[in-house]
């Protein structure tokens, strides 16, 4: 069994829009406002991590956070291990958090190339954020890196997220 580390660098998002009915107490029509305080839930296989709230920088929402996931490649591969699912969620103070949309990044080719070459960096690339009704809800920029490591080396580095300094 080969072991590696999948790093997901969540860079930023643009034009994230919520579309729900509680944008304010006086609002009775659906909101199409830009989302102000999004965070992301990142899933790779059965592993899940959550980002901090994105910081507003002009028209962008910036995270600049890196997340690490352990990868174990076996003969029989599970489809869940071939993709990273990013769920963009809007944080609300008085209402339940609201799912803005999801992005799916297929990483099978990145992992296979990384197993051969030792390290592969894919990105940064922009991916569409899609609502449950399959409509566009903005875009998110992500870099995916795969690094082949020995099992002992990976356990020495925990799978917890690593905060990156924000660039100005």
PDB file of C-alpha atoms in Angstrom:
ATOM      1  CA  UNK A   1       0.000   0.000   0.000  1.00  0.00           C
ATOM      2  CA  UNK A   2       1.359   3.407  -1.000  1.00  0.00           C
ATOM      3  CA  UNK A   3       0.889   6.357   1.333  1.00  0.00           C
ATOM      4  CA  UNK A   4       0.862  10.051   0.593  1.00  0.00           C
ATOM      5  CA  UNK A   5      -0.429  13.406   1.660  1.00  0.00           C
ATOM      6  CA  UNK A   6      -3.004  15.433  -0.225  1.00  0.00           C
ATOM      7  CA  UNK A   7      -2.752  19.153   0.496  1.00  0.00           C
ATOM      8  CA  UNK A   8      -5.660  21.387  -0.383  1.00  0.00           C
ATOM      9  CA  UNK A   9      -4.842  25.096  -0.406  1.00  0.00           C
ATOM     10  CA  UNK A  10      -8.082  27.035  -0.191  1.00  0.00           C
ATOM     11  CA  UNK A  11      -7.106  30.395  -1.671  1.00  0.00           C
ATOM     12  CA  UNK A  12     -10.134  32.631  -2.256  1.00  0.00           C
ATOM     13  CA  UNK A  13     -13.617  32.956  -3.706  1.00  0.00           C
ATOM     14  CA  UNK A  14     -15.382  35.463  -5.934  1.00  0.00           C
ATOM     15  CA  UNK A  15     -19.020  36.279  -6.536  1.00  0.00           C
ATOM     16  CA  UNK A  16     -20.329  33.885  -3.899  1.00  0.00           C
ATOM     17  CA  UNK A  17     -24.040  34.552  -3.672  1.00  0.00           C
ATOM     18  CA  UNK A  18     -26.568  33.297  -1.210  1.00  0.00           C
ATOM     19  CA  UNK A  19     -30.117  32.734  -2.326  1.00  0.00           C
ATOM     20  CA  UNK A  20     -32.386  32.217   0.620  1.00  0.00           C
ATOM     21  CA  UNK A  21     -35.338  33.970   2.125  1.00  0.00           C
ATOM     22  CA  UNK A  22     -34.031  35.478   5.359  1.00  0.00           C
ATOM     23  CA  UNK A  23     -31.650  38.221   4.234  1.00  0.00           C
ATOM     24  CA  UNK A  24     -33.176  40.622   6.748  1.00  0.00           C
ATOM     25  CA  UNK A  25     -36.322  41.032   8.748  1.00  0.00           C
ATOM     26  CA  UNK A  26     -37.789  43.447   6.191  1.00  0.00           C
ATOM     27  CA  UNK A  27     -36.885  41.355   3.150  1.00  0.00           C
ATOM     28  CA  UNK A  28     -39.575  39.129   1.634  1.00  0.00           C
ATOM     29  CA  UNK A  29     -37.879  38.290  -1.678  1.00  0.00           C
ATOM     30  CA  UNK A  30     -34.953  35.911  -2.191  1.00  0.00           C
ATOM     31  CA  UNK A  31     -31.523  37.353  -1.492  1.00  0.00           C
ATOM     32  CA  UNK A  32     -29.058  37.562  -4.325  1.00  0.00           C
ATOM     33  CA  UNK A  33     -26.541  39.477  -2.223  1.00  0.00           C
ATOM     34  CA  UNK A  34     -22.903  38.600  -2.150  1.00  0.00           C
ATOM     35  CA  UNK A  35     -22.103  36.306   0.764  1.00  0.00           C
ATOM     36  CA  UNK A  36     -20.243  38.226   3.460  1.00  0.00           C
ATOM     37  CA  UNK A  37     -18.906  35.586   5.874  1.00  0.00           C
ATOM     38  CA  UNK A  38     -18.351  32.240   4.158  1.00  0.00           C
ATOM     39  CA  UNK A  39     -16.411  29.282   5.421  1.00  0.00           C
ATOM     40  CA  UNK A  40     -15.675  25.977   3.715  1.00  0.00           C
ATOM     41  CA  UNK A  41     -16.088  22.359   4.697  1.00  0.00           C
ATOM     42  CA  UNK A  42     -13.539  20.179   2.919  1.00  0.00           C
ATOM     43  CA  UNK A  43     -14.116  16.432   2.539  1.00  0.00           C
ATOM     44  CA  UNK A  44     -11.752  13.813   1.183  1.00  0.00           C
ATOM     45  CA  UNK A  45     -13.080  10.294   1.642  1.00  0.00           C
ATOM     46  CA  UNK A  46     -14.146   9.988   5.283  1.00  0.00           C
ATOM     47  CA  UNK A  47     -11.852  12.839   6.361  1.00  0.00           C
ATOM     48  CA  UNK A  48     -13.471  16.243   6.996  1.00  0.00           C
ATOM     49  CA  UNK A  49     -12.036  19.626   7.904  1.00  0.00           C
ATOM     50  CA  UNK A  50     -13.490  23.116   8.258  1.00  0.00           C
ATOM     51  CA  UNK A  51     -11.882  26.442   7.343  1.00  0.00           C
ATOM     52  CA  UNK A  52     -12.022  29.670   9.262  1.00  0.00           C
ATOM     53  CA  UNK A  53     -14.300  32.487   8.063  1.00  0.00           C
ATOM     54  CA  UNK A  54     -13.012  34.120   4.897  1.00  0.00           C
ATOM     55  CA  UNK A  55     -11.766  37.679   5.111  1.00  0.00           C
ATOM     56  CA  UNK A  56     -13.259  40.281   2.801  1.00  0.00           C
ATOM     57  CA  UNK A  57     -10.701  41.843   0.445  1.00  0.00           C
ATOM     58  CA  UNK A  58     -12.502  43.931  -2.156  1.00  0.00           C
ATOM     59  CA  UNK A  59     -14.618  41.659  -4.322  1.00  0.00           C
ATOM     60  CA  UNK A  60     -12.851  38.533  -3.053  1.00  0.00           C
ATOM     61  CA  UNK A  61     -13.265  36.467   0.082  1.00  0.00           C
ATOM     62  CA  UNK A  62      -9.824  35.189   1.112  1.00  0.00           C
ATOM     63  CA  UNK A  63      -8.927  32.142   3.221  1.00  0.00           C
ATOM     64  CA  UNK A  64      -5.369  31.247   2.221  1.00  0.00           C
ATOM     65  CA  UNK A  65      -5.547  28.095   4.378  1.00  0.00           C
ATOM     66  CA  UNK A  66      -3.928  24.728   3.773  1.00  0.00           C
ATOM     67  CA  UNK A  67      -5.485  21.411   4.765  1.00  0.00           C
ATOM     68  CA  UNK A  68      -3.799  18.000   4.785  1.00  0.00           C
ATOM     69  CA  UNK A  69      -5.415  14.632   4.197  1.00  0.00           C
ATOM     70  CA  UNK A  70      -3.823  11.193   4.436  1.00  0.00           C
ATOM     71  CA  UNK A  71      -4.008   9.160   1.230  1.00  0.00           C
ATOM     72  CA  UNK A  72      -3.708   5.387   1.178  1.00  0.00           C
ATOM     73  CA  UNK A  73      -3.708   3.900  -2.327  1.00  0.00           C
ATOM     74  CA  UNK A  74      -4.877   0.324  -2.546  1.00  0.00           C
ATOM     75  CA  UNK A  75      -5.719  -2.019  -5.404  1.00  0.00           C
ATOM     76  CA  UNK A  76      -9.465  -1.457  -5.069  1.00  0.00           C
ATOM     77  CA  UNK A  77     -10.119   2.249  -5.042  1.00  0.00           C
ATOM     78  CA  UNK A  78     -13.140   3.900  -3.513  1.00  0.00           C
ATOM     79  CA  UNK A  79     -14.746   6.684  -5.592  1.00  0.00           C
ATOM     80  CA  UNK A  80     -14.885   8.854  -2.450  1.00  0.00           C
ATOM     81  CA  UNK A  81     -11.072   8.776  -2.359  1.00  0.00           C
ATOM     82  CA  UNK A  82     -10.898  10.141  -5.906  1.00  0.00           C
ATOM     83  CA  UNK A  83     -12.466  13.510  -5.165  1.00  0.00           C
ATOM     84  CA  UNK A  84     -12.359  16.463  -2.817  1.00  0.00           C
ATOM     85  CA  UNK A  85     -15.720  18.086  -2.093  1.00  0.00           C
ATOM     86  CA  UNK A  86     -15.710  21.708  -0.948  1.00  0.00           C
ATOM     87  CA  UNK A  87     -18.968  22.947   0.555  1.00  0.00           C
ATOM     88  CA  UNK A  88     -19.136  26.732   0.833  1.00  0.00           C
ATOM     89  CA  UNK A  89     -21.308  27.786   3.758  1.00  0.00           C
ATOM     90  CA  UNK A  90     -22.474  31.242   4.808  1.00  0.00           C
ATOM     91  CA  UNK A  91     -22.170  31.946   8.527  1.00  0.00           C
ATOM     92  CA  UNK A  92     -25.195  33.596  10.119  1.00  0.00           C
ATOM     93  CA  UNK A  93     -25.459  35.088  13.575  1.00  0.00           C
ATOM     94  CA  UNK A  94     -29.207  34.667  14.144  1.00  0.00           C
ATOM     95  CA  UNK A  95     -30.150  31.962  11.620  1.00  0.00           C
ATOM     96  CA  UNK A  96     -28.776  28.518  10.825  1.00  0.00           C
ATOM     97  CA  UNK A  97     -25.720  28.530   8.571  1.00  0.00           C
ATOM     98  CA  UNK A  98     -26.682  28.276   4.897  1.00  0.00           C
ATOM     99  CA  UNK A  99     -25.095  26.126   2.185  1.00  0.00           C
ATOM    100  CA  UNK A 100     -24.138  28.457  -0.673  1.00  0.00           C
ATOM    101  CA  UNK A 101     -22.952  25.655  -2.973  1.00  0.00           C
ATOM    102  CA  UNK A 102     -20.495  22.841  -3.586  1.00  0.00           C
ATOM    103  CA  UNK A 103     -17.418  22.246  -5.695  1.00  0.00           C
ATOM    104  CA  UNK A 104     -16.063  18.818  -6.599  1.00  0.00           C
ATOM    105  CA  UNK A 105     -12.408  18.392  -7.537  1.00  0.00           C
ATOM    106  CA  UNK A 106     -11.408  15.026  -8.979  1.00  0.00           C
ATOM    107  CA  UNK A 107      -7.925  14.165  -7.712  1.00  0.00           C
ATOM    108  CA  UNK A 108      -7.309  10.619  -8.998  1.00  0.00           C
ATOM    109  CA  UNK A 109      -4.893  11.746 -11.739  1.00  0.00           C
ATOM    110  CA  UNK A 110      -3.018  14.032  -9.332  1.00  0.00           C
ATOM    111  CA  UNK A 111      -2.565  11.152  -6.868  1.00  0.00           C
ATOM    112  CA  UNK A 112      -1.470   8.673  -9.544  1.00  0.00           C
ATOM    113  CA  UNK A 113       1.079  11.127 -10.999  1.00  0.00           C
ATOM    114  CA  UNK A 114       2.283  11.948  -7.498  1.00  0.00           C
ATOM    115  CA  UNK A 115       2.840   8.273  -6.724  1.00  0.00           C
ATOM    116  CA  UNK A 116       5.108   8.076  -9.793  1.00  0.00           C
ATOM    117  CA  UNK A 117       6.865  11.454  -9.529  1.00  0.00           C
ATOM    118  CA  UNK A 118       6.928  11.963  -5.757  1.00  0.00           C
ATOM    119  CA  UNK A 119       5.179  15.342  -5.790  1.00  0.00           C
ATOM    120  CA  UNK A 120       2.596  16.981  -8.049  1.00  0.00           C
ATOM    121  CA  UNK A 121       1.123  20.482  -7.734  1.00  0.00           C
ATOM    122  CA  UNK A 122      -2.181  21.087  -9.525  1.00  0.00           C
ATOM    123  CA  UNK A 123      -3.225  24.703  -9.562  1.00  0.00           C
ATOM    124  CA  UNK A 124      -4.119  27.233  -8.571  1.00  0.00           C
ATOM    125  CA  UNK A 125      -7.326  26.659 -10.515  1.00  0.00           C
ATOM    126  CA  UNK A 126     -10.742  28.260 -10.353  1.00  0.00           C
ATOM    127  CA  UNK A 127     -13.728  25.972  -9.827  1.00  0.00           C
ATOM    128  CA  UNK A 128     -17.412  26.792 -10.040  1.00  0.00           C
ATOM    129  CA  UNK A 129     -19.506  26.754  -6.889  1.00  0.00           C
ATOM    130  CA  UNK A 130     -22.840  25.142  -7.760  1.00  0.00           C
ATOM    131  CA  UNK A 131     -26.069  25.325  -5.754  1.00  0.00           C
ATOM    132  CA  UNK A 132     -28.278  22.312  -5.113  1.00  0.00           C
ATOM    133  CA  UNK A 133     -30.519  23.407  -8.016  1.00  0.00           C
ATOM    134  CA  UNK A 134     -27.425  23.215 -10.310  1.00  0.00           C
ATOM    135  CA  UNK A 135     -27.159  26.983 -10.809  1.00  0.00           C
ATOM    136  CA  UNK A 136     -23.923  28.986 -10.623  1.00  0.00           C
ATOM    137  CA  UNK A 137     -23.087  30.614  -7.299  1.00  0.00           C
ATOM    138  CA  UNK A 138     -19.586  32.009  -7.805  1.00  0.00           C
ATOM    139  CA  UNK A 139     -16.127  30.503  -8.019  1.00  0.00           C
ATOM    140  CA  UNK A 140     -13.457  29.301  -5.654  1.00  0.00           C
ATOM    141  CA  UNK A 141      -9.680  29.130  -6.216  1.00  0.00           C
ATOM    142  CA  UNK A 142      -7.910  25.998  -4.989  1.00  0.00           C
ATOM    143  CA  UNK A 143      -4.485  24.386  -5.354  1.00  0.00           C
ATOM    144  CA  UNK A 144      -4.190  20.629  -4.834  1.00  0.00           C
ATOM    145  CA  UNK A 145      -0.797  19.077  -4.095  1.00  0.00           C
ATOM    146  CA  UNK A 146       0.033  15.403  -3.656  1.00  0.00           C
ATOM    147  CA  UNK A 147       3.235  14.340  -1.902  1.00  0.00           C
ATOM    148  CA  UNK A 148       4.299  10.712  -1.664  1.00  0.00           C
ATOM    149  CA  UNK A 149       5.612   9.970   1.840  1.00  0.00           C
ATOM    150  CA  UNK A 150       6.364   6.981   3.975  1.00  0.00           C
ATOM    151  CA  UNK A 151       3.672   6.033   6.477  1.00  0.00           C
ATOM    152  CA  UNK A 152       5.870   7.011   9.434  1.00  0.00           C
ATOM    153  CA  UNK A 153       6.629  10.448   7.957  1.00  0.00           C
ATOM    154  CA  UNK A 154       2.949  11.228   7.522  1.00  0.00           C
ATOM    155  CA  UNK A 155       2.091  10.334  11.096  1.00  0.00           C
ATOM    156  CA  UNK A 156       4.874  12.649  12.265  1.00  0.00           C
ATOM    157  CA  UNK A 157       3.038  15.496  10.535  1.00  0.00           C
ATOM    158  CA  UNK A 158      -0.512  15.585  11.870  1.00  0.00           C
ATOM    159  CA  UNK A 159      -3.455  15.771   9.463  1.00  0.00           C
ATOM    160  CA  UNK A 160      -4.649  18.989  11.123  1.00  0.00           C
ATOM    161  CA  UNK A 161      -5.048  22.094   9.017  1.00  0.00           C
ATOM    162  CA  UNK A 162      -2.096  24.439   8.742  1.00  0.00           C
ATOM    163  CA  UNK A 163      -2.777  28.147   8.771  1.00  0.00           C
ATOM    164  CA  UNK A 164      -0.902  30.124   6.160  1.00  0.00           C
ATOM    165  CA  UNK A 165      -0.105  33.816   6.626  1.00  0.00           C
ATOM    166  CA  UNK A 166      -2.473  36.109   4.772  1.00  0.00           C
ATOM    167  CA  UNK A 167      -0.958  38.057   1.903  1.00  0.00           C
ATOM    168  CA  UNK A 168      -1.894  41.678   1.416  1.00  0.00           C
TER     169      UNK A 168
END
